[in-house]
Amino acid sequence: MKAVEYVEKIKSGELSAVETTKAVIKEIKKLNDYNYFNTISESLALELAERADKNPKGRLAGLPVSLKDDLCIKGVETTCSSNILKGYKPTFNASVVEKLINEGAVIIGKTNQDTFGFGSFNVNTDYKIPKNPLDTTRVTGGSSGGAAGFTALTKFPHVAIGESTGGSIAAPCSFCGVTGMTPTYGLVSRYGLIDYANSLDKIGPIAKNVEDLELVLDVIKGNDKKDSTSLNEDLKNDNKVKKIGLIKETLNVDPKIKDLVLKKLNETGIKYDIVSLPTITKSSLSSYYIIAMAEASTNLAKYCGMRYGQEEKVNLPFNEYFSNIRTKNFNKEIKRRIILGTFTRMAGYRDAFYLKAMKVRTLVIEEYKKTFKKYDLLVSPTMPIIAPKFSEVNKLKPKDHYMMDIMTVGPNLAGIPHISLNAGTYNKMPVGIMFMGDYLNEKKLFNIGNGLQDN
Amino acid sequence: MTKIGIEVHVQLNTKSKVFCSCSTKQSDEPNSNVCEICCGFPGSKPVLNKEAFEKALKIALALGCRINKETFFSRKSYFYPDLPKNFQITQYESPIGENGKYMSIRIRRIHLEEDPGALIHKGSYCLVDYNRSGIPLVEIVTEPDFKNAKEAREFLRKLITDLSYLDVYDKKSEFGLKADLNISTTGAKVEIKNVTGLKDIEDALVYEEERQKDEIPRKNETRGWNSEKGITFLQRTKESEDDYGYITETDLPLIEIGNKLLNQIKESIPELSEEKSERFTSDYKLNEKDAKVLANNKKLAELFEKVAEKVNPDIAAKWIIRDLMNQLNYHKKSLNEIEIKAESMIDLLKLFEEKKITDNTAKQVMINMITKKNFMPKKYIEDNNLIMKSDDSQIEKWCKEAIKETKKAVEDYKNGNEKSLNFVVGKVMQLSNKTANPDAVRKILVKLIRK
């Protein structure tokens, strides 16, 4: 059942939010071995469900919504899947949470992710690794892995709130066969989102269908005075898609994936050209990782066992105490990114790495702008592969992990909206197709998505 | 040759902090004016306080800086327990202002940043108070243009005065002024970090200048300042510049300073001390020294101008500079502690100007104005019958009595000791409760004694 239909039934009294909530929580517990949830916010969920039954007014009245574990909920453990934040209960709600609750949503819990968003497979988590809903020997994709996995498996109406820095919504959607919208940077307030890389982080919905994405995005978007990067503009109304550009360089993937993407694209019946985007496809990945890691390495500095999260008895000078806490509670990938990120911004390297990456980012944005003068949307596969097996992932080097983001980093670096839709299956595993639009052109993406989904 | 450059950190007098809405009051209970933003909790984001930004811009303009039309914030990374995020939001590549000049000292840059919290050391442990965290700081960096400590002191004094004219700085908070001092004499460059308050800044520079005569620094070094002992001490030698790994603070968007804002801030800049003292000499014909004393203190200057509207400026200047300041010093009070109403001052000095009270009475009233709250000079003078008496017959009575009581002095005067008359005059003043017109008293005394 679609969210819209479900909310109507809550409003008419045909369905009970409390009953649905209880059933969803039971289901989460039953699916425990998939490791999708870090925390179930049972008492909060029941309280919100009761409220929705009593006064089913909001646009999301009674709708179960899960949140990626990097979004703060007041009084509910929020960890970004990292040991360093174990036991941390924020003192305030993320703006997104406020908006969801105001519209009657039922917050059911916090979903698993790569720690602080650092990964494309969700294997870098300090919790148990989430398993692919279609094949438990495979990964969910990441970093919003718990969100996409649970969305795929649940039998109930549900929308997950994910977050993408370099592809963390699109990647798990592609691997789990669900749909996700990464909106224009700044469309959704980041207040209360625990930062990975501030200039790249975007909150967006993951759902089983496009209408649900549209509904929830409409609730969570909008200017917020607490986030200075939050946009004042609303979405563009024009949703007509006349011409699409298929990105040439992204077709160099497994032919089966390419075929599925082309087949899906042809279903649109819309004219398309093959376009070459040399700067974007060649330079996005390196520029992205330098900026993301540089920002991340400063964001992670605050975790030092002093004000929240893990702490110990202080019996060392402060810098040794900080090092001790960080050494014990940061996993290998976090340490790698802190070291790399710090390196790229140090005197003597800053010009060659950090500042250069910022310049490249400007070139990437310019290339998109130029391309969107000719095309309403761009399209590519979401991921270069289908969800790999854990045994395969274990053999990959860090650089191979980073290469997985080759399709998704471009739109993320530029902050343009993109939607990942299921294009079919290959070896019984889902393959994603990704459409990208110009700033605030989410309605074109929803339009194309609505036309393409299997109903 | 001694070269001194200073980096002054000034706390702006805004109501709320620079990136959140917490109060800037530091006197409150520790950690009471704090929130998730100034304590750097995960997920919180800074929002720039417009008032703080405009005040920083005002300083940059007043100090003759070139304004960067596009300015942004950066993260300066270092680990320290008083720094909640372990990075400070500051400005690096594009500060608000650059290349200014003030009192013939070149200003390298002026930028806006957040103050860290305060560490409170308690024997074997240490506490942190985040009330200070996020208070807006403006950093003013000079070129090494000072040749000695005295020049630096004069610069800072004038700077503080002008910052109070700009209404960006609260002079009351001594701790609102901090500086890092760079001083090189004959050897390598020495930086003295974190010196608080004007007096300590002067003392540290004088001390260091002397010290370097005996111990020539061979390597660049960072030193601390021990305020109690009045000495600097070695913290570390520096082989290279500190590396703070600056990156852009992308939670805060680029700020474009439009001409409208620029003009608006420019227009809001009031007359500063230099111009003011020039105007005092030309408009009120004050001597240069008095004009400077008045202009270098916002409160005095304001008081003077109000009083001078109604009273002869010479009298106003003399009484404010000489008598008011003397009495303040004598009663160990500062101008900030007391409330002197211009109206009271006008009432008092008008009576004096019109010769309705004596110099002595005026002084006595001034003491009351300083030591008593809500003191009303005019009423006090009337209630205590202190209006000057010029009635000859009354004065003659006092004089006759005085002559009787000061026989020796009168004899001495008759024998040619002119000064002895003062003693007799004093006696008359005493008898008249200081209200007798001194000129009349003199005339009558001379007449009576010569009879």
Short mmCIF file of C-alpha atoms in Angstrom, two decimals, chain A residues 62 160 165 172 287 306 331-332 352 399 417:
data_model
loop_
_atom_site.label_atom_id
_atom_site.label_comp_id
_atom_site.label_asym_id
_atom_site.label_seq_id
_atom_site.Cartn_x
_atom_site.Cartn_y
_atom_site.Cartn_z
CA GLY A 62 0.35 7.50 11.29
CA ALA A 160 12.99 5.81 5.17
CA THR A 165 27.14 12.73 0.67
CA PRO A 172 21.76 1.12 -1.54
CA SER A 287 37.69 15.99 -6.19
CA MET A 306 34.77 15.13 26.66
CA ASN A 331 37.27 2.12 13.31
CA LYS A 332 39.83 1.68 10.57
CA ALA A 352 47.81 20.78 -4.53
CA LYS A 399 40.54 2.46 -3.59
CA PRO A 417 19.00 16.29 -7.60
#
